[in-house]
mmCIF file of C-alpha atoms in Angstrom:
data_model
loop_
_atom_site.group_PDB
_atom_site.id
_atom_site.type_symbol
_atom_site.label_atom_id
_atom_site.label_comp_id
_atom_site.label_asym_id
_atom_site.label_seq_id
_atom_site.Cartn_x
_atom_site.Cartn_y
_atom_site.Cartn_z
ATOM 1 C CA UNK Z 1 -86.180 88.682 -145.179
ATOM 2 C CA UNK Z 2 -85.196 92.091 -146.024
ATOM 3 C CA UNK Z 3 -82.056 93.396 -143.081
ATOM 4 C CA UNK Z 4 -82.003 97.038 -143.772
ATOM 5 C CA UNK Z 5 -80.686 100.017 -141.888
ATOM 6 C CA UNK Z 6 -82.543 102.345 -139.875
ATOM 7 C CA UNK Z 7 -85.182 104.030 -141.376
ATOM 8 C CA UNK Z 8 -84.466 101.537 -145.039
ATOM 9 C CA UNK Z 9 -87.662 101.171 -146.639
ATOM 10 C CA UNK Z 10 -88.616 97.200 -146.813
ATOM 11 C CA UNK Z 11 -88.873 95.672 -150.263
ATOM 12 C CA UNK Z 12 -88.754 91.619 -150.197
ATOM 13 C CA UNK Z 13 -87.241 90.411 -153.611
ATOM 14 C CA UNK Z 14 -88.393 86.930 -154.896
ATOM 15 C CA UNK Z 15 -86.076 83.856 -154.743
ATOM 16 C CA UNK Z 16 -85.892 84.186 -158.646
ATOM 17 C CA UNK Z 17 -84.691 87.200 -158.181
ATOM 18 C CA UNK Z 18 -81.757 86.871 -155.594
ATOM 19 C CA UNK Z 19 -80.557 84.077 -157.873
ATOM 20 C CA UNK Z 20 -80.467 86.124 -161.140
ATOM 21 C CA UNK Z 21 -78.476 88.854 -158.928
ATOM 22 C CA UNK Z 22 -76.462 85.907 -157.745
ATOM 23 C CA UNK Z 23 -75.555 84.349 -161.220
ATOM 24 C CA UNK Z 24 -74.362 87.839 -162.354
ATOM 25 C CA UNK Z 25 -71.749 88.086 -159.411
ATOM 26 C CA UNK Z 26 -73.435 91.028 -157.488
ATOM 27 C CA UNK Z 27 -74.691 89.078 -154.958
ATOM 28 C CA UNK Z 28 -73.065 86.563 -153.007
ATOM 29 C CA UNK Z 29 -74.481 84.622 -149.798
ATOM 30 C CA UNK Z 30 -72.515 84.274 -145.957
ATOM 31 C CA UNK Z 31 -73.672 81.734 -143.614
ATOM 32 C CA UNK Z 32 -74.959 82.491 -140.347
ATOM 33 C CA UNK Z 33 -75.328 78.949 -138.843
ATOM 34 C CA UNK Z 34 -72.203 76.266 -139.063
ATOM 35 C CA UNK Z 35 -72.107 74.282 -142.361
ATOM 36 C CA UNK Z 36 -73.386 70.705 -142.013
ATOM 37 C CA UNK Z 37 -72.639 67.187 -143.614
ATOM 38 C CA UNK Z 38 -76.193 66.605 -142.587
ATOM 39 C CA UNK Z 39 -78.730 66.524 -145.672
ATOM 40 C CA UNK Z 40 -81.507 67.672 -143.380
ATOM 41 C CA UNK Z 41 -79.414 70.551 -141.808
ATOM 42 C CA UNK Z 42 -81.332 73.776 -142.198
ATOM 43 C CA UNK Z 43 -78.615 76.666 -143.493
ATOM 44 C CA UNK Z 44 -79.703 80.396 -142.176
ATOM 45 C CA UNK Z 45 -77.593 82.977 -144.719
ATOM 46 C CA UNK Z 46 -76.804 86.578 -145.692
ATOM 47 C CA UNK Z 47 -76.944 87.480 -148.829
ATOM 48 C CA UNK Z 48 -74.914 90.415 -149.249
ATOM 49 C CA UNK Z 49 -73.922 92.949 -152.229
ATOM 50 C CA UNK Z 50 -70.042 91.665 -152.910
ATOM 51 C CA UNK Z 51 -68.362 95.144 -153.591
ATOM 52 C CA UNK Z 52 -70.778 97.137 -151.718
ATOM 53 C CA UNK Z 53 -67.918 98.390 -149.768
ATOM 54 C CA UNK Z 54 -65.824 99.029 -152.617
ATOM 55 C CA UNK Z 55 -69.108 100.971 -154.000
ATOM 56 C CA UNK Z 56 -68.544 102.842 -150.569
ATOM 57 C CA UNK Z 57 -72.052 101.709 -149.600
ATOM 58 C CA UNK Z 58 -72.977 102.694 -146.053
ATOM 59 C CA UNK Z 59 -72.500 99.910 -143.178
ATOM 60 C CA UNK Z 60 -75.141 97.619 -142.715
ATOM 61 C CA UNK Z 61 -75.730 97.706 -138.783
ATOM 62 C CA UNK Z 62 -78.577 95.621 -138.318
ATOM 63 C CA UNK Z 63 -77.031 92.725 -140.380
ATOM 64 C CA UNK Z 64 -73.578 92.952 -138.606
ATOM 65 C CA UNK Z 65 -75.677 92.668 -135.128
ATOM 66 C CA UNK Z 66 -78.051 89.934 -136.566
ATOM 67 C CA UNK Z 67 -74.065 87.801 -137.398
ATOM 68 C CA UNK Z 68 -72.524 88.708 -134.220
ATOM 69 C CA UNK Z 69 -75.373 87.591 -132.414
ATOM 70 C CA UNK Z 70 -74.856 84.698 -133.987
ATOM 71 C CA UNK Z 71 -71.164 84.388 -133.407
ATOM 72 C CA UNK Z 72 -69.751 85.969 -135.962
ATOM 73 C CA UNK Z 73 -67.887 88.999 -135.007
ATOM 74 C CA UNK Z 74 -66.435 91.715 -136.897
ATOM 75 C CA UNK Z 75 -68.091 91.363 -140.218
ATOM 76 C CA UNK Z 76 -68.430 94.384 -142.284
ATOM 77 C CA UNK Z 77 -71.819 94.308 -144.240
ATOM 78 C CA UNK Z 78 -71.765 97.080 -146.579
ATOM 79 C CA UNK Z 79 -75.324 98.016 -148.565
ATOM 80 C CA UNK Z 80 -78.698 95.861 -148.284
ATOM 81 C CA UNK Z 81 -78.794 92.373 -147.206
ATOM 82 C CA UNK Z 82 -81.577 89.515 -147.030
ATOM 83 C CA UNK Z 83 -81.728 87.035 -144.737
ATOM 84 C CA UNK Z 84 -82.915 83.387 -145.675
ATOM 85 C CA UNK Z 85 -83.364 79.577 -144.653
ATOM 86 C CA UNK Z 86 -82.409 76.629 -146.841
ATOM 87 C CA UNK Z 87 -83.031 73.624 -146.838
ATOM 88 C CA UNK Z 88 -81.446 70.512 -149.040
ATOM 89 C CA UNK Z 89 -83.537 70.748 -151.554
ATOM 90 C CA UNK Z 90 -85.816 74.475 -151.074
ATOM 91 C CA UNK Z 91 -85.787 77.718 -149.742
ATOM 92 C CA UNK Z 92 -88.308 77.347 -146.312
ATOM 93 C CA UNK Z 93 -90.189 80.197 -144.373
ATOM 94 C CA UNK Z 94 -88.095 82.664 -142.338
ATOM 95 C CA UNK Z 95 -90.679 84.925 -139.916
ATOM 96 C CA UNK Z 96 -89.740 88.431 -139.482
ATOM 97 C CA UNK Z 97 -90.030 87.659 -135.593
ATOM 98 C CA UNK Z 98 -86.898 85.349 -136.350
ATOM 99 C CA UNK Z 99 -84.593 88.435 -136.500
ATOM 100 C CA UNK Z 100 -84.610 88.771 -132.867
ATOM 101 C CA UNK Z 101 -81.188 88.090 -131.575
ATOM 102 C CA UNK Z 102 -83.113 85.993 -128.518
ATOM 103 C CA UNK Z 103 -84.013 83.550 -131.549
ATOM 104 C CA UNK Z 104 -83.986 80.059 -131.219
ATOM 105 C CA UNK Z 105 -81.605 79.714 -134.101
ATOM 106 C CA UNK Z 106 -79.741 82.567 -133.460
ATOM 107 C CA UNK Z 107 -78.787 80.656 -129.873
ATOM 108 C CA UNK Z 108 -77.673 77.625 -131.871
ATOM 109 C CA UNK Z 109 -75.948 79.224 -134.610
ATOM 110 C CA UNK Z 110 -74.017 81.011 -131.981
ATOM 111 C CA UNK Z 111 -73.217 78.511 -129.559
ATOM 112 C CA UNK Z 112 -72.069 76.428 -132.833
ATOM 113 C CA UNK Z 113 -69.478 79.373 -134.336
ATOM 114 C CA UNK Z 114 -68.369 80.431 -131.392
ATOM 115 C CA UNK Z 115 -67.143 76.331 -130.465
ATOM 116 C CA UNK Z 116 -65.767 76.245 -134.128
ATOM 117 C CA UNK Z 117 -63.612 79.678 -132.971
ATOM 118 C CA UNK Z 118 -62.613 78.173 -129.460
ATOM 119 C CA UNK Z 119 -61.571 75.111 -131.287
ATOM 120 C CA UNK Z 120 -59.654 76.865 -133.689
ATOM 121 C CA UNK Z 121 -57.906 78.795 -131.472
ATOM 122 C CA UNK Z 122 -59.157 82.170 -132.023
ATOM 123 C CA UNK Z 123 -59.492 85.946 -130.230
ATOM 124 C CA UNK Z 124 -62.876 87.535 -129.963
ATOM 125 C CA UNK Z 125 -62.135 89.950 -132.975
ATOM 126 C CA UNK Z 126 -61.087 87.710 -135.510
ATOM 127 C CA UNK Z 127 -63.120 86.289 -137.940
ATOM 128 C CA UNK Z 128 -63.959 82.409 -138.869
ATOM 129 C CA UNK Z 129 -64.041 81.350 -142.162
ATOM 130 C CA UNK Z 130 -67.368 82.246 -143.981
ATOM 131 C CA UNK Z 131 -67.915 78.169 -146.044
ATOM 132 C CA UNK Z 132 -66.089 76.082 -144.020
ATOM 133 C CA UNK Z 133 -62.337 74.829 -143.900
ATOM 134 C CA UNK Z 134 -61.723 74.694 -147.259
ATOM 135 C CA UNK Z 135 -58.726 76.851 -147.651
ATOM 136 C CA UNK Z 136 -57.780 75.773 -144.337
ATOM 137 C CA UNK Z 137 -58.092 76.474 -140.249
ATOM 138 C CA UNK Z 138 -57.035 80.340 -140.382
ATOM 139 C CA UNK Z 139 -58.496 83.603 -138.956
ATOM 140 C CA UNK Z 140 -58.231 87.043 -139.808
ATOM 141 C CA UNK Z 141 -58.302 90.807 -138.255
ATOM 142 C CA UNK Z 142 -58.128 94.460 -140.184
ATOM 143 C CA UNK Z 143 -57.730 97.951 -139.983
ATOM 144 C CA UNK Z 144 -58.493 100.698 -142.677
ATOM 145 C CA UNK Z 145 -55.194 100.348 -143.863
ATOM 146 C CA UNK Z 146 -53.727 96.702 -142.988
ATOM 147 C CA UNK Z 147 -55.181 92.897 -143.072
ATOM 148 C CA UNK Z 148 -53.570 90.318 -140.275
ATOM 149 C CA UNK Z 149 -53.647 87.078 -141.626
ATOM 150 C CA UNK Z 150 -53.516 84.128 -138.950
ATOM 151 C CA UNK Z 151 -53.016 80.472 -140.427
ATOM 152 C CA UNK Z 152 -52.380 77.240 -138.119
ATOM 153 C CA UNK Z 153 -49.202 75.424 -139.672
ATOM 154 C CA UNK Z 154 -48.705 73.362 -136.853
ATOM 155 C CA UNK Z 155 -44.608 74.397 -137.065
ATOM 156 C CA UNK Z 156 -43.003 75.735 -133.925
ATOM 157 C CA UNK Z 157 -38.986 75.912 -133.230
ATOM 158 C CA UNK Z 158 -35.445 76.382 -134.977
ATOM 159 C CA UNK Z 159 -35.727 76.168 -138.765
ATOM 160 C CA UNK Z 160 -39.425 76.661 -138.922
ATOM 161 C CA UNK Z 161 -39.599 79.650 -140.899
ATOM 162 C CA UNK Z 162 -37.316 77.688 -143.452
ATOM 163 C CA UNK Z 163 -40.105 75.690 -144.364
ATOM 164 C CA UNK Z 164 -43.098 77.852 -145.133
ATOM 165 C CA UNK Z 165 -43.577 79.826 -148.246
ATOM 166 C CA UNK Z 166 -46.001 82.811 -148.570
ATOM 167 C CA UNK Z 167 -47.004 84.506 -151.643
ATOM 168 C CA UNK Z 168 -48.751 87.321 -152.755
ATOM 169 C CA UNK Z 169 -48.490 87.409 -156.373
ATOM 170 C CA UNK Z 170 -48.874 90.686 -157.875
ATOM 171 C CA UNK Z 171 -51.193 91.801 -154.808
ATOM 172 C CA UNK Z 172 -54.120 89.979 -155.804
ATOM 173 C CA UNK Z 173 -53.944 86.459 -154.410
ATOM 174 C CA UNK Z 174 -52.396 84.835 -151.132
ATOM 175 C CA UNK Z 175 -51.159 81.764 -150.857
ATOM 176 C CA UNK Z 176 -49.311 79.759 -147.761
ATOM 177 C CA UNK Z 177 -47.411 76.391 -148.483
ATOM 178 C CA UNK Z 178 -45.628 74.515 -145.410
ATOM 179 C CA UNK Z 179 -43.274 71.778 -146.768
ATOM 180 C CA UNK Z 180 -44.436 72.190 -150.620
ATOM 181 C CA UNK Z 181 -48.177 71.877 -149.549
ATOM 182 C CA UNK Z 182 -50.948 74.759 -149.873
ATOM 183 C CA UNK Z 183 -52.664 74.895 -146.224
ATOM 184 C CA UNK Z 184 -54.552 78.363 -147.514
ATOM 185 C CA UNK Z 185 -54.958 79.721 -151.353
ATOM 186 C CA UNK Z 186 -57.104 82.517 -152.113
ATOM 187 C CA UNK Z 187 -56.459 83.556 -156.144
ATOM 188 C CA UNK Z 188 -58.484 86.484 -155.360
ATOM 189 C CA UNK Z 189 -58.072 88.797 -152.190
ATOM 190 C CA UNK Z 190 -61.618 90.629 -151.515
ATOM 191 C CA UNK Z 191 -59.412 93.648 -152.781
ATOM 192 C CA UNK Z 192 -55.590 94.528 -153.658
ATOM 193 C CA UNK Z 193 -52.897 94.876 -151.380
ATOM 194 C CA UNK Z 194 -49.333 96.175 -151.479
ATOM 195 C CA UNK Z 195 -47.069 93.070 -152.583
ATOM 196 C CA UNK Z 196 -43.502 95.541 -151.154
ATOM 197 C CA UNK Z 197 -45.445 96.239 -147.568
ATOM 198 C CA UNK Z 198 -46.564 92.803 -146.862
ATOM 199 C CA UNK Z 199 -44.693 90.332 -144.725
ATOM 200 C CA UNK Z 200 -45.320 87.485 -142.020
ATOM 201 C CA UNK Z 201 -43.193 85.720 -139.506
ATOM 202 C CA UNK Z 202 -44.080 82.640 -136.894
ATOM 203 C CA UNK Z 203 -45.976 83.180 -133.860
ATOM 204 C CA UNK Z 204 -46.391 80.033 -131.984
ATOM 205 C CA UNK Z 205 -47.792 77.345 -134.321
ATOM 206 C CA UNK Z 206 -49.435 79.905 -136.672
ATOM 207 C CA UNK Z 207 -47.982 81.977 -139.570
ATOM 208 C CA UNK Z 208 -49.045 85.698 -138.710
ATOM 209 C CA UNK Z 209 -49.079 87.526 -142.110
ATOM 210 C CA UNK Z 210 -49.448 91.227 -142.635
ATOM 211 C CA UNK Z 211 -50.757 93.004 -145.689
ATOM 212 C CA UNK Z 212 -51.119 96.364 -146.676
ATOM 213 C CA UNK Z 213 -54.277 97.529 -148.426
ATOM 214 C CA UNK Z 214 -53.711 99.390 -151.892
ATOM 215 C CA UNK Z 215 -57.043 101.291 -150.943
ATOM 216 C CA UNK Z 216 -58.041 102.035 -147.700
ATOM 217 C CA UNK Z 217 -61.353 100.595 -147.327
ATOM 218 C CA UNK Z 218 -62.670 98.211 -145.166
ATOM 219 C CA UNK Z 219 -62.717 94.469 -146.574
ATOM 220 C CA UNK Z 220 -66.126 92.314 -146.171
ATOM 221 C CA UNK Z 221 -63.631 88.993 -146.429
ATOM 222 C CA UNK Z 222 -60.441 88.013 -146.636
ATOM 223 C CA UNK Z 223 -61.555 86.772 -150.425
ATOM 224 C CA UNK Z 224 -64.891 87.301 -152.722
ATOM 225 C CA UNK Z 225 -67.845 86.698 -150.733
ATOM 226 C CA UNK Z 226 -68.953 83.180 -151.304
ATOM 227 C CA UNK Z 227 -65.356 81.739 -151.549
ATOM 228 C CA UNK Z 228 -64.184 81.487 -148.163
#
């Protein structure tokens, strides 16, 4: 289902399609609902243009609505995005009526996400991790010119600091080790950032890390689209 912006004329591309844009790294999907271990779990996702921000593409309204609706707050959708349902094994029907924010689904998805957030600690601005826990339990908050980085070590106390290690490599990548273990790698940020204005500190039990942008643009994840 085709989530334009106002006035966007409506062009529905075939599943063959989305996958061949998919496969060539210009298109990359964000879920809407929870992910499940369940095989008969029903996945509801964006599929979004990766750079469109970097292409300065105009923000996508409707689809940031249709994700905070849904629990997800704070996205930045830049460009055209489709909306679809999956299945294990095939794509199903999604009804144009379904894009009401009164939808069954969109109740679920958003009571789900916005338990995942409470349980993980986070504010109503920060963001939950687009595919799960993967690269750990962390959220994350910008500006146009700065990304706040907020990762659960589970350190608090004297000599804390003494045992995490952040990198940034050459502004490309973040990575956060606690004791000699990686509790959240990205080897590719979303976009660069400033290795010499980047820093972090302890905040509680979390590792708060700040990093400057090297362009000022707003970021559609902390990492490619797809990767989180």
């Amino acid at each position: 289902m085709f989530v334009g912006g106002v006035g966007a004329p409506v062009a529905t591309p075939s599943a063959a399609a989305i996958q061949r844009e998919a496969a060539g790294g210009r298109c990359e999907s964000y879920p809407l609902t929870p992910p499940s271990a369940d095989p008969a779990h029903a996945a509801v996702r964006l599929y979004i243009d990766e750079i469109g921000a970097l292409r300065g593409r105009p923000r996508n309204v409707r689809a940031e609505q249709l994700a905070q609706a849904a629990g997800l707050a704070g996205l930045a959708i830049h460009g055209d995005a489709y909306v679809g349902r999956c299945g294990a094994a095939h794509n199903l029907d999604f009804r144009l009526g379904e894009l009401a924010h009164d939808s069954a689904w969109v109740a679920q998805a958003r009571a789900a996400n916005l338990r995942r957030a409470a349980e993980a600690s986070l504010g109503e601005t920060e963001h939950l991790p687009g595919g799960g826990d993967e690269a750990g339990p962390y959220s994350w908050t910008q500006t146009d010119e700065d990304v706040e980085v907020r990762v659960r070590c589970g350190l608090e106390g004297k000599g804390a600091a003494r045992r995490v290690k952040v990198g940034f490599g050459s502004g490309a990548s973040l990575t956060v080790a606690v004791d000699g273990k990686k509790v959240l790698s990205f080897e590719k940020l979303f976009a660069r950032v400033l290795p010499d204005e980047c820093n972090w500190t302890i905040d509680g039990e979390h590792v708060v890390i700040s990093m400057e942008k090297a362009d000022h643009k707003p970021w559609a994840g902390l990492g490619p689209l797809g990767s989180e």
